PDB file of C-alpha atoms in Angstrom:
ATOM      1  CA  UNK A 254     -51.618 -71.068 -94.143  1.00  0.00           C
ATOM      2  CA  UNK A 255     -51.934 -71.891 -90.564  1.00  0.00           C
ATOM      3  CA  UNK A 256     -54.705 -70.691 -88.629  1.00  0.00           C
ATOM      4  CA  UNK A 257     -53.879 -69.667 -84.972  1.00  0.00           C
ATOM      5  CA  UNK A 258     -56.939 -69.494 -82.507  1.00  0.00           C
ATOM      6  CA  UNK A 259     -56.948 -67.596 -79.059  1.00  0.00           C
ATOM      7  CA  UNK A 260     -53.592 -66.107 -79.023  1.00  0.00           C
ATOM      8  CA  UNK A 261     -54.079 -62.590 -78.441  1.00  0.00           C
ATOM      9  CA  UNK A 262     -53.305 -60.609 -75.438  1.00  0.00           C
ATOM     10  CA  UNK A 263     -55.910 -57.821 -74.014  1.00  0.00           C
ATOM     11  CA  UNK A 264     -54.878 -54.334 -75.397  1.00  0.00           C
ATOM     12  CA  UNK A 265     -54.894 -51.527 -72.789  1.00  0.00           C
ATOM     13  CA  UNK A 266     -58.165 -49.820 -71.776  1.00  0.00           C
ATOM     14  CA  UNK A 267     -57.874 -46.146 -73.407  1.00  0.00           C
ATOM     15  CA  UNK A 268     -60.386 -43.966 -71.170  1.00  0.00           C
ATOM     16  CA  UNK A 269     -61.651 -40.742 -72.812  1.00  0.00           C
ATOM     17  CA  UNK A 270     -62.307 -41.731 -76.160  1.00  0.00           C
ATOM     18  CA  UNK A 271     -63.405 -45.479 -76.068  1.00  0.00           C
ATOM     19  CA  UNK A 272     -65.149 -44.792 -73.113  1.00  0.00           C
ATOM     20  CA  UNK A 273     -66.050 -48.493 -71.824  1.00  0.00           C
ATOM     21  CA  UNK A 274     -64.931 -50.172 -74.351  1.00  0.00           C
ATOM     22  CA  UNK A 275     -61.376 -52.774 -74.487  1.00  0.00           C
ATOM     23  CA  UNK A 276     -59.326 -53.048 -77.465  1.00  0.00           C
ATOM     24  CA  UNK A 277     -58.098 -56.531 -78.439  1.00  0.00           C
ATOM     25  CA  UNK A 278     -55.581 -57.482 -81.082  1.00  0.00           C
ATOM     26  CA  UNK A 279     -56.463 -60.811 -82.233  1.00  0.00           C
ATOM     27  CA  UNK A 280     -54.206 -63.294 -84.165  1.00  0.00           C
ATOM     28  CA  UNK A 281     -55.791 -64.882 -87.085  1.00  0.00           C
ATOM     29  CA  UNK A 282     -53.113 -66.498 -89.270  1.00  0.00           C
ATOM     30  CA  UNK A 283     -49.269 -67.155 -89.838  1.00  0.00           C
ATOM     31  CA  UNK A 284     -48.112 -66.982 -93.281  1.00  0.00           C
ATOM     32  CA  UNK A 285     -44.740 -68.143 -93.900  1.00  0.00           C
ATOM     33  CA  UNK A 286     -42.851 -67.082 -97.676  1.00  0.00           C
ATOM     34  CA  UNK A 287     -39.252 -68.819 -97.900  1.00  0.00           C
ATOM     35  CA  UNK A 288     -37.316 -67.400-100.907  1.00  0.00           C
ATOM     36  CA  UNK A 289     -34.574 -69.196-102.831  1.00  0.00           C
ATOM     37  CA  UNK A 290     -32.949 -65.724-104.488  1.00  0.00           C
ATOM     38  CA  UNK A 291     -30.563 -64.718-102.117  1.00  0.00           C
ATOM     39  CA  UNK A 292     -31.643 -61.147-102.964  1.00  0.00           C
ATOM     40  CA  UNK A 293     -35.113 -61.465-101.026  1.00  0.00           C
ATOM     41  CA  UNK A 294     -35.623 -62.667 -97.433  1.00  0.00           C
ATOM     42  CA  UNK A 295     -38.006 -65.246 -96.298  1.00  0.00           C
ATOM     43  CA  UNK A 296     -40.487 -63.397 -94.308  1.00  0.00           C
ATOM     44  CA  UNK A 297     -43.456 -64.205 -91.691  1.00  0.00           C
ATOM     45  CA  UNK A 298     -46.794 -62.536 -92.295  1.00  0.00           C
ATOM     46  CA  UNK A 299     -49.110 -62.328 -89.265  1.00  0.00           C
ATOM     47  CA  UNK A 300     -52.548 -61.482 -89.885  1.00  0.00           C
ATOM     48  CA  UNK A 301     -54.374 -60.031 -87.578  1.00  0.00           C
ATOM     49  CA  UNK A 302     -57.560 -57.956 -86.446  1.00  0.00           C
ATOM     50  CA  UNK A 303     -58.269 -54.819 -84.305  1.00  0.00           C
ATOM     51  CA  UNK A 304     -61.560 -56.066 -81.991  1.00  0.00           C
ATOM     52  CA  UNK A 305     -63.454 -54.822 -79.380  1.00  0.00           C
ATOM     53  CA  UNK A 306     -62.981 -51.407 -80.551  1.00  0.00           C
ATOM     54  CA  UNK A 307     -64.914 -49.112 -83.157  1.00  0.00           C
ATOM     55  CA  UNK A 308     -63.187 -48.990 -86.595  1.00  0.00           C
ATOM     56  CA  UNK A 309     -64.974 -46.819 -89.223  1.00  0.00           C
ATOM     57  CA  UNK A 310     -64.852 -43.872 -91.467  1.00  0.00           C
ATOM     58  CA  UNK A 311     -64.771 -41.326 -88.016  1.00  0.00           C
ATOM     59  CA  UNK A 312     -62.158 -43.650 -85.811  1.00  0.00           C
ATOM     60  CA  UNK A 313     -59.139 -44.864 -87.950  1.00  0.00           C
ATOM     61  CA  UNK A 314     -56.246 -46.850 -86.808  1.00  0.00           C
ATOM     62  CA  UNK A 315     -52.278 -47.524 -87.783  1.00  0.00           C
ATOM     63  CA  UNK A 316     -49.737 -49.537 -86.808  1.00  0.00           C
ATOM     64  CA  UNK A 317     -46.983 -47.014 -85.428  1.00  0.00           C
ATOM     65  CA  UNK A 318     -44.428 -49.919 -84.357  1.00  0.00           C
ATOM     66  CA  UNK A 319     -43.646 -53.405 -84.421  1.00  0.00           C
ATOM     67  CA  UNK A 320     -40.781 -55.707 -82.462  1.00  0.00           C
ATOM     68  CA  UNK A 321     -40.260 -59.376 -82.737  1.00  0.00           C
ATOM     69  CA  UNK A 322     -38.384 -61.554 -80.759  1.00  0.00           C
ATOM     70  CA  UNK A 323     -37.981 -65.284 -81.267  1.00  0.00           C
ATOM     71  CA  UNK A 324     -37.819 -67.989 -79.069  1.00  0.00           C
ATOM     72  CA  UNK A 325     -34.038 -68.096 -78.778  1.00  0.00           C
ATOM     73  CA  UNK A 326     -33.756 -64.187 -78.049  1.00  0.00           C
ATOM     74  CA  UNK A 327     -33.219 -63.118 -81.334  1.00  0.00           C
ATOM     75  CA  UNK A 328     -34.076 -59.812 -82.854  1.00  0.00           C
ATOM     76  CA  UNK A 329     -36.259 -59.998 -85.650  1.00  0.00           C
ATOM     77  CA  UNK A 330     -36.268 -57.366 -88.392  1.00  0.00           C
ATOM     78  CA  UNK A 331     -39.908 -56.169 -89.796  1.00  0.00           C
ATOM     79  CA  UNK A 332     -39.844 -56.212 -93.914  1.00  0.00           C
ATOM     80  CA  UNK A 333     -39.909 -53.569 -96.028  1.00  0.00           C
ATOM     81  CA  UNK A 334     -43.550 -52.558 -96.988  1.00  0.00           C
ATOM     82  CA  UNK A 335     -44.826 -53.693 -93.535  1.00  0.00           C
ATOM     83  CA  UNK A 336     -46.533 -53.245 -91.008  1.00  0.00           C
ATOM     84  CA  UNK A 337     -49.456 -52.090 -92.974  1.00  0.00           C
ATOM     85  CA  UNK A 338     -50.936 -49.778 -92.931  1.00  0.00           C
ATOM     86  CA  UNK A 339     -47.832 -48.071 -91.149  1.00  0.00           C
ATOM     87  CA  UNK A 340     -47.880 -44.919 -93.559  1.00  0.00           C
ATOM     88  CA  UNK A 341     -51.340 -43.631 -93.024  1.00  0.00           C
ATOM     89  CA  UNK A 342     -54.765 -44.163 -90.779  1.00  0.00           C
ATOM     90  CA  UNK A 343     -57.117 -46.518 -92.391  1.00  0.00           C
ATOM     91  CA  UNK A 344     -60.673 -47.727 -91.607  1.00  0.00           C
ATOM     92  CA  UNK A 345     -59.882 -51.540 -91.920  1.00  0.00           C
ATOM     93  CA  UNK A 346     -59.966 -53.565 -88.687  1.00  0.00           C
ATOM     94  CA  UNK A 347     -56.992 -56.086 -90.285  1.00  0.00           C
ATOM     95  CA  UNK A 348     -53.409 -55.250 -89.965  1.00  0.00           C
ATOM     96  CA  UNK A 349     -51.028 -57.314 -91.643  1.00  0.00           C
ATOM     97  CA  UNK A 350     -47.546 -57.683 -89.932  1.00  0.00           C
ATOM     98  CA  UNK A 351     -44.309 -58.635 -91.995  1.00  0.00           C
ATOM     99  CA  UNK A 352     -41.087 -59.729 -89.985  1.00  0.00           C
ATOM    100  CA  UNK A 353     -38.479 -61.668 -91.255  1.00  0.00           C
ATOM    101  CA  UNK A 354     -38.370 -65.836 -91.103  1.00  0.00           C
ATOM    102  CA  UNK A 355     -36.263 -66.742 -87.809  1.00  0.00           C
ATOM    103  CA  UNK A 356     -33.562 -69.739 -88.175  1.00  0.00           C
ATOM    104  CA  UNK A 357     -35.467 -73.355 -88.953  1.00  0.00           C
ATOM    105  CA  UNK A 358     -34.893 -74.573 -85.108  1.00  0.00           C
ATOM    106  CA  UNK A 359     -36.733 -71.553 -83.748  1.00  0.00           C
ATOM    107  CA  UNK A 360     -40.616 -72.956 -83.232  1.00  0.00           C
ATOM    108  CA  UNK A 361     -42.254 -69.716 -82.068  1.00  0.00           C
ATOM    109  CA  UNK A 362     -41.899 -66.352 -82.054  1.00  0.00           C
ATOM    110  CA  UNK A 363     -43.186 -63.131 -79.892  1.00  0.00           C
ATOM    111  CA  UNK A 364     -44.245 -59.572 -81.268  1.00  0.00           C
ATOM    112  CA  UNK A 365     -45.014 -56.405 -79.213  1.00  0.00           C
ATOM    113  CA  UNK A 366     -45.996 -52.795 -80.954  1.00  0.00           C
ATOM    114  CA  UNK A 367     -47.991 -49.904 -80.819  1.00  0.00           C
ATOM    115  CA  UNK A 368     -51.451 -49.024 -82.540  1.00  0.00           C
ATOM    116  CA  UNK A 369     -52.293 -45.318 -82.993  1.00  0.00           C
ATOM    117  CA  UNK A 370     -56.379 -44.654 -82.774  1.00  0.00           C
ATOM    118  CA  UNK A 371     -57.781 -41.348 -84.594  1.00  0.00           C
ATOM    119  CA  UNK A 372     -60.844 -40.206 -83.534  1.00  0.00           C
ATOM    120  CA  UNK A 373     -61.681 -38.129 -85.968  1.00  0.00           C
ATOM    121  CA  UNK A 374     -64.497 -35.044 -84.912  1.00  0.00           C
ATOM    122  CA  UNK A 375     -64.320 -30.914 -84.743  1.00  0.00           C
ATOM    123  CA  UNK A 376     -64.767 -31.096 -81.443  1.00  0.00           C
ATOM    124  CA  UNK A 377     -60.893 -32.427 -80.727  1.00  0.00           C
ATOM    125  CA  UNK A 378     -59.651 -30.553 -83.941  1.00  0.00           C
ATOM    126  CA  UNK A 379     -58.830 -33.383 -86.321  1.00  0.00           C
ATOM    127  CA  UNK A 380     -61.319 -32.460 -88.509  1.00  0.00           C
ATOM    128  CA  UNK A 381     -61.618 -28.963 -90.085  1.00  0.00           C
ATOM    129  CA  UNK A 382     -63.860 -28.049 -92.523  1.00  0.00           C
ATOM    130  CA  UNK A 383     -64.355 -25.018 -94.964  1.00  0.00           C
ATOM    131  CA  UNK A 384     -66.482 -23.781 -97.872  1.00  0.00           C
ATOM    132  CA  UNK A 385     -66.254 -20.751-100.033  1.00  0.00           C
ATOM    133  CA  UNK A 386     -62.863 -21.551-100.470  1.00  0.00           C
ATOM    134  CA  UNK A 387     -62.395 -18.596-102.981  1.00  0.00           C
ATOM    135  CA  UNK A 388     -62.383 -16.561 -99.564  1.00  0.00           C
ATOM    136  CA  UNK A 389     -60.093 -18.590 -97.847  1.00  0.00           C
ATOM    137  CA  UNK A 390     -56.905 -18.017-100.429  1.00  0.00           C
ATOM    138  CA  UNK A 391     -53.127 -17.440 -98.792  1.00  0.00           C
ATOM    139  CA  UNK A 392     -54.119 -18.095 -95.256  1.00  0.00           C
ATOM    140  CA  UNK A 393     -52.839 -20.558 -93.014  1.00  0.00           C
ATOM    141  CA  UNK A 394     -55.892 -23.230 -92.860  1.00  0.00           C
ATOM    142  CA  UNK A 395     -54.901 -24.407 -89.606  1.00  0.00           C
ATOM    143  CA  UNK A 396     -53.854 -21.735 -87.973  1.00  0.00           C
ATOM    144  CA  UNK A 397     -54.881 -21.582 -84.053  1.00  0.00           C
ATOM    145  CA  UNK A 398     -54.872 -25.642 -84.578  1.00  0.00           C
ATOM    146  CA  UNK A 399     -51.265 -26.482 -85.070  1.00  0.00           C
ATOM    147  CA  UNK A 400     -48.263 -24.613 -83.764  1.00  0.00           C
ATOM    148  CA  UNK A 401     -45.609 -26.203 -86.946  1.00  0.00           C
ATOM    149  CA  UNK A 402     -48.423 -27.644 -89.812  1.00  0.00           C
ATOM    150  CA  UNK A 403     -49.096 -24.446 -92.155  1.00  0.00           C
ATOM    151  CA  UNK A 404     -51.887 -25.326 -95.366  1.00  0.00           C
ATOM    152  CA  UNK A 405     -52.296 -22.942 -97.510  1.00  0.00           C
ATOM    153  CA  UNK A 406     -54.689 -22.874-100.855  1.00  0.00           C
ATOM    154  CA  UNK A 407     -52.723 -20.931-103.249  1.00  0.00           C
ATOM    155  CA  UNK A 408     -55.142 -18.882-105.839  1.00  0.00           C
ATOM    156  CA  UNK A 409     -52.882 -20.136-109.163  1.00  0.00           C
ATOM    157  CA  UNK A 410     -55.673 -18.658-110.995  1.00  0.00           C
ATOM    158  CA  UNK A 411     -55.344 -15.058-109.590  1.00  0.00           C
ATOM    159  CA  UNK A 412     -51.625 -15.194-109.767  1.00  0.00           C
ATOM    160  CA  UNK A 413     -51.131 -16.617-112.912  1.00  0.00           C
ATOM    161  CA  UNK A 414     -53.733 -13.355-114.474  1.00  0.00           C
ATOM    162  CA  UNK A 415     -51.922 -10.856-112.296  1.00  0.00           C
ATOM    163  CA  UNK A 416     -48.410 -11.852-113.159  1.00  0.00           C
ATOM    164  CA  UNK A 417     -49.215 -11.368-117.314  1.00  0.00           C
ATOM    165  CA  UNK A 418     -51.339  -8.119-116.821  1.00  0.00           C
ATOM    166  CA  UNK A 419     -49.213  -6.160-114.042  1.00  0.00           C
ATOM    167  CA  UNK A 420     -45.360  -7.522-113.090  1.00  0.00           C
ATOM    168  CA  UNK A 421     -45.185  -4.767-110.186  1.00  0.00           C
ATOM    169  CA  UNK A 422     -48.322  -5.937-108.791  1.00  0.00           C
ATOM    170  CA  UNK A 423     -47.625  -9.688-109.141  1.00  0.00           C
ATOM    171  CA  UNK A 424     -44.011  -9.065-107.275  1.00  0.00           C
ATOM    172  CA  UNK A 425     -46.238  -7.625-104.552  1.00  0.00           C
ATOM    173  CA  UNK A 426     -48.621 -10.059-104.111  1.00  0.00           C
ATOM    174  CA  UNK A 427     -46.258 -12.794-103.109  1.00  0.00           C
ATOM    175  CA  UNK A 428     -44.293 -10.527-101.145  1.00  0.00           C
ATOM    176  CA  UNK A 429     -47.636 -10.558 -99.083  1.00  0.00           C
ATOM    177  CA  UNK A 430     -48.202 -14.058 -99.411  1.00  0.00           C
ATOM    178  CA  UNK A 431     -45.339 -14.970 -98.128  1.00  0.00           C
ATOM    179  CA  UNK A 432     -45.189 -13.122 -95.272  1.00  0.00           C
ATOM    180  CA  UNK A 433     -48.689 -13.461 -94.173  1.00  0.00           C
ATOM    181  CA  UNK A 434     -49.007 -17.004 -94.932  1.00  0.00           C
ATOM    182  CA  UNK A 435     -45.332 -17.960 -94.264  1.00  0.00           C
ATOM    183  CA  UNK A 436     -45.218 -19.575 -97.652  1.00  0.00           C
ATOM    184  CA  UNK A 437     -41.368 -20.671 -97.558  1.00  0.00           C
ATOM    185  CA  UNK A 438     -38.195 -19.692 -95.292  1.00  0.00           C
ATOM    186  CA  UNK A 439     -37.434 -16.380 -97.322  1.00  0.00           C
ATOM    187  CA  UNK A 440     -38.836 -14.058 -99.893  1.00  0.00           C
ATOM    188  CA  UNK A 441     -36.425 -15.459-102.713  1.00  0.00           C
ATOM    189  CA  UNK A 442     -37.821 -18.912-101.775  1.00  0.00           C
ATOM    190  CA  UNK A 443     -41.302 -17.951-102.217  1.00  0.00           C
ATOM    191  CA  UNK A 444     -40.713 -16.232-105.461  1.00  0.00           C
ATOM    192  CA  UNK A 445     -38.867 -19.328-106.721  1.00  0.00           C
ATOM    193  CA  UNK A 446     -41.825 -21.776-105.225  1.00  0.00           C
ATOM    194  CA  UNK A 447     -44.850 -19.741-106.886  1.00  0.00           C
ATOM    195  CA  UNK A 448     -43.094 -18.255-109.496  1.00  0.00           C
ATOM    196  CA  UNK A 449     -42.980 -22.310-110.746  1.00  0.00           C
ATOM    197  CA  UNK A 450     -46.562 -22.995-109.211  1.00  0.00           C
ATOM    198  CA  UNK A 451     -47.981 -20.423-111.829  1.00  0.00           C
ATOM    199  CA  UNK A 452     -46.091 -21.197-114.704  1.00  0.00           C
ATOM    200  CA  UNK A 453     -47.011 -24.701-114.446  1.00  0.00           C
ATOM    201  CA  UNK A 454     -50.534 -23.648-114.164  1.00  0.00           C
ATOM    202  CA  UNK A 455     -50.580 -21.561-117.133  1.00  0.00           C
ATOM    203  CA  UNK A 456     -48.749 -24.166-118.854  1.00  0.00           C
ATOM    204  CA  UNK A 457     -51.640 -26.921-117.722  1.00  0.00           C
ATOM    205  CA  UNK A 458     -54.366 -24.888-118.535  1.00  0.00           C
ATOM    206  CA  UNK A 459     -52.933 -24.124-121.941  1.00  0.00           C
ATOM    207  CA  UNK A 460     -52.992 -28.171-122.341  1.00  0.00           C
ATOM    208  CA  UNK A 461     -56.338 -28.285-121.616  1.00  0.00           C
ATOM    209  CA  UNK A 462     -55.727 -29.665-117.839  1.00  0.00           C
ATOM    210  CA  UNK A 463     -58.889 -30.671-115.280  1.00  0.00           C
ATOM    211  CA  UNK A 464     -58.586 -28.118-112.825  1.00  0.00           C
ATOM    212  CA  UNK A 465     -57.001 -28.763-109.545  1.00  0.00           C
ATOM    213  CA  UNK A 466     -56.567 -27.295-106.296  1.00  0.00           C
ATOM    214  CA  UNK A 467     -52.709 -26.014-105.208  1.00  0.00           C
ATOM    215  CA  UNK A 468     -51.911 -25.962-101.363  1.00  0.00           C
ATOM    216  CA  UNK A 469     -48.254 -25.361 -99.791  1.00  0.00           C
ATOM    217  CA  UNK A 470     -47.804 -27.065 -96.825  1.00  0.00           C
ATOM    218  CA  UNK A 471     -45.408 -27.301 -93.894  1.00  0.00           C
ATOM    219  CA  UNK A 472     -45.580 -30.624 -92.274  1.00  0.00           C
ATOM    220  CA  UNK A 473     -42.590 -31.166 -89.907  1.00  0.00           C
ATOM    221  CA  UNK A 474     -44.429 -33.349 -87.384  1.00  0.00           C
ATOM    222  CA  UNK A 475     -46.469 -35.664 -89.873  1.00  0.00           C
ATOM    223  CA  UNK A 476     -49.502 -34.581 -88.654  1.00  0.00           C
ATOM    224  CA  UNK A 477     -51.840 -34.222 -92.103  1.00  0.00           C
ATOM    225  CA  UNK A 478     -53.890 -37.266 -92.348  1.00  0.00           C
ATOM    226  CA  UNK A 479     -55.905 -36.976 -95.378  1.00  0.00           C
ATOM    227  CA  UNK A 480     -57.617 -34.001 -97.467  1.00  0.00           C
ATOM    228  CA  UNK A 481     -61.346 -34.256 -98.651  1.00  0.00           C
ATOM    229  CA  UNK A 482     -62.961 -32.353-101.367  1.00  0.00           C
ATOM    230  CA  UNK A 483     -66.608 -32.176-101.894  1.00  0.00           C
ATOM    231  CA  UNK A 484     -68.927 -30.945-104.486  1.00  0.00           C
ATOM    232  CA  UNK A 485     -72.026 -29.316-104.200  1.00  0.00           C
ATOM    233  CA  UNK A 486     -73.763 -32.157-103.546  1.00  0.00           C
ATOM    234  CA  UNK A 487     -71.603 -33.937-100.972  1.00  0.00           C
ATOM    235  CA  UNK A 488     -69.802 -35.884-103.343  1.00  0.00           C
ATOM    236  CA  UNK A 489     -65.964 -36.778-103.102  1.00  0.00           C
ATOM    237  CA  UNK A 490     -64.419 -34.954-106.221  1.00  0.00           C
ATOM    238  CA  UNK A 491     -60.390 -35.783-105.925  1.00  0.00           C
ATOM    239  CA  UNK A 492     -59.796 -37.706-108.745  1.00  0.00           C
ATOM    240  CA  UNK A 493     -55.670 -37.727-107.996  1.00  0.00           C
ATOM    241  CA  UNK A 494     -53.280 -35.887-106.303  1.00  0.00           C
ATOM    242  CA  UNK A 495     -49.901 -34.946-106.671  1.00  0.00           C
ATOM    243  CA  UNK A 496     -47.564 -34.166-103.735  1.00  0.00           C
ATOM    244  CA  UNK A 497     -43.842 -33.426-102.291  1.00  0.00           C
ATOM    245  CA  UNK A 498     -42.243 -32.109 -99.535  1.00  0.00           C
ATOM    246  CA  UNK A 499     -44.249 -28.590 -99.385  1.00  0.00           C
ATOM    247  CA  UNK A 500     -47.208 -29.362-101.707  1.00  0.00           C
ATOM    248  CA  UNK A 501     -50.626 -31.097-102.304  1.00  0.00           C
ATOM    249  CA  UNK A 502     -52.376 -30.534-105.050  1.00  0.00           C
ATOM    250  CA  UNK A 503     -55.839 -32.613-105.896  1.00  0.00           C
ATOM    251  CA  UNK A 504     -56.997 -32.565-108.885  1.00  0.00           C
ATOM    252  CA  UNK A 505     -60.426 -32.352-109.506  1.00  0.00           C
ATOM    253  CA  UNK A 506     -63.649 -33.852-111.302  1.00  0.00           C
ATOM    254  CA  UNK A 507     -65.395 -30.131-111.331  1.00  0.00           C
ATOM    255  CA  UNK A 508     -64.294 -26.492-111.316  1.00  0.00           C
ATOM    256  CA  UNK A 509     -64.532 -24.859-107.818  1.00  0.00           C
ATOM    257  CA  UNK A 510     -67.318 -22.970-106.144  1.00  0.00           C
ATOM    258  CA  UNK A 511     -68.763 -21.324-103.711  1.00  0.00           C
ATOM    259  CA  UNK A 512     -70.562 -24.668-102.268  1.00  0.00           C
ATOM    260  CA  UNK A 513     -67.738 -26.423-102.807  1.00  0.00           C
ATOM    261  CA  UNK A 514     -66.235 -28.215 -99.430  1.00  0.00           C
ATOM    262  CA  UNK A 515     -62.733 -28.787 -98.127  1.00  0.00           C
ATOM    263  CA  UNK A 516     -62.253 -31.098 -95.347  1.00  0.00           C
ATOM    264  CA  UNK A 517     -58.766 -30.944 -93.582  1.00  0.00           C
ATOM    265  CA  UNK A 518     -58.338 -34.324 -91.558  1.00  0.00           C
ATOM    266  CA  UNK A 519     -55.159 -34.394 -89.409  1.00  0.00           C
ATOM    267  CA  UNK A 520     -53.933 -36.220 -86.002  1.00  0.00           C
ATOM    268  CA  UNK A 521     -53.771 -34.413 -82.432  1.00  0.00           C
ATOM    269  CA  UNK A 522     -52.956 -35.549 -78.967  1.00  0.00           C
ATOM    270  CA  UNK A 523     -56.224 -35.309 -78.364  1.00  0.00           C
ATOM    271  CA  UNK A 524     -57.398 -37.172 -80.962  1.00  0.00           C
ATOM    272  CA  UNK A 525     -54.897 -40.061 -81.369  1.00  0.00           C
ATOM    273  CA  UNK A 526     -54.752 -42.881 -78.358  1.00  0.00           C
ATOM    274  CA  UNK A 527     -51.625 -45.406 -78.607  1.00  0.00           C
ATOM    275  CA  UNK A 528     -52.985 -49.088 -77.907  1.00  0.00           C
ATOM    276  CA  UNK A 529     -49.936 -51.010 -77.014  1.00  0.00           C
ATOM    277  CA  UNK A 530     -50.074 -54.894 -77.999  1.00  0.00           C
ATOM    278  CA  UNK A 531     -48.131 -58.054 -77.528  1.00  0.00           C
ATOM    279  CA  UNK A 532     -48.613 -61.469 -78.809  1.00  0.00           C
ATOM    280  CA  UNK A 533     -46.374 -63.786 -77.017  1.00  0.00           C
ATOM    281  CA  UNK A 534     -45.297 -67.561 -78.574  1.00  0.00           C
ATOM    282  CA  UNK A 535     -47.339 -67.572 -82.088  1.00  0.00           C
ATOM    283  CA  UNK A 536     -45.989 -71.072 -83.016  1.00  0.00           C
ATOM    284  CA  UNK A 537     -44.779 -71.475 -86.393  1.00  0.00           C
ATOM    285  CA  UNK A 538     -46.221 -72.691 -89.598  1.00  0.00           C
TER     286      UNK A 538
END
């Protein structure tokens, strides 16, 4: 590993949120991997460190977009798996950039990109929290936040008694689910997507299951960050989740009740900056 020193260019100053403070992207190291299967490429690994800046718990970063250049002009490609983090918000200060390995006569290279910073508070939205969660059932969480995100907590329980006890009134429950919630596109889509929610559930519980909670969501615009789920004693409780293109479902270390809190984090314009960054000539290992 080569260690680079002072090659870092100044971020831009992002009023509002940082208030005085300057954000600084600052090269650490160059890794270098050259591959002899013809199958993997030889890739460049820049490590590297968000500064000047608050990172923690409440103010989250991720690396929206990378592009490389080297000496010569040339294009480079970033690797699969990299940057990271580029797939969610995260409270490290290190980002790790993977391009591929220019040509041997090419001695440095520049990269320019994008960092996205969450500030994460109720007061700009991007964090909403709930308890008594029993009374929030087939409502849109975030309505009034986001115009496309719908999360909704589906009561499996509820459904899953009234569909063995009374057919008629099962049938009209979702009917009212899905059109107050706007669970799916049509009514035969919502039948098909809780109609498979419950017998799952029944199924699970049957099996002796940990409980879990079931939400449908709508996410066309990426905007659902993370989803927190805390006991009665402010403990984190997700154990694991499970999720696809219109569901989350955590499953959980305790049963649900009335103490228990839900905390909805997801990103905003006014709660996500974009730091722009460029290193220019890293020299090469």
């Amino acid at each position: 590993m080569k260690t680079m020193h002072l090659i870092s260019i100044l971020c831009c100053f992002i009023p509002q949120i940082i208030l005085a403070q300057q954000a600084e992207l600052v090269l650490k190291g160059v890794e270098e991997t050259r591959s002899i299967h013809y199958m993997e490429k030889n890739k460049l690994e820049l490590i590297t460190e968000l500064t000047g800046i608050e990172v923690d718990d409440d103010h989250q970063i991720r690396l929206k977009e990378i592009n490389g250049v080297d000496n010569l002009g040339n294009q480079l490609e970033s690797i699969g798996g990299y940057p990271y983090p580029n797939d969610y918000f995260t409270k490290q200060k290190e980002i790790l950039i993977g391009i591929e390995s220019p040509i041997r006569k090419v001695h440095s290279i520049s990269v320019k990109g994008v960092i996205e910073y969450l500030t994460i508070s109720e007061e700009l939205q991007s964090k909403i929290s709930f308890i008594n969660l029993q009374q929030h059932y087939h409502k849109n969480l975030l309505a009034g936040v986001s115009a496309q995100f719908k999360l909704v907590l589906i009561d499996l329980e509820g459904l899953g008694r009234l569909k063995e006890e009374d057919q008629a009134a099962y049938h009209k429950k979702v009917k009212e689910i899905h059109k107050k919630a706007g669970v799916r596109a049509s009514l035969e889509e919502a039948k098909e997507y809780l109609n498979s929610a419950v017998e799952d559930y029944i199924y699970n519980k049957k099996v002796g299951q940990k409980p879990y909670l079931y939400f449908y969501n709508e996410d066309p615009d990426e905007e659902l960050v993370e989803i927190k789920i805390f006991d009665n004693t402010g403990t984190e409780t997700i154990q694991s989740a499970y999720s696809n293109h219109h569901t989350y479902s955590p499953s959980l270390e305790k049963p649900l009740t009335p103490k228990t809190q839900l905390q909805i984090i997801v990103k905003n314009k006014k709660a996500v900056k974009e730091i722009p960054f460029q290193l220019e000539s890293i020299e090469l290992p």
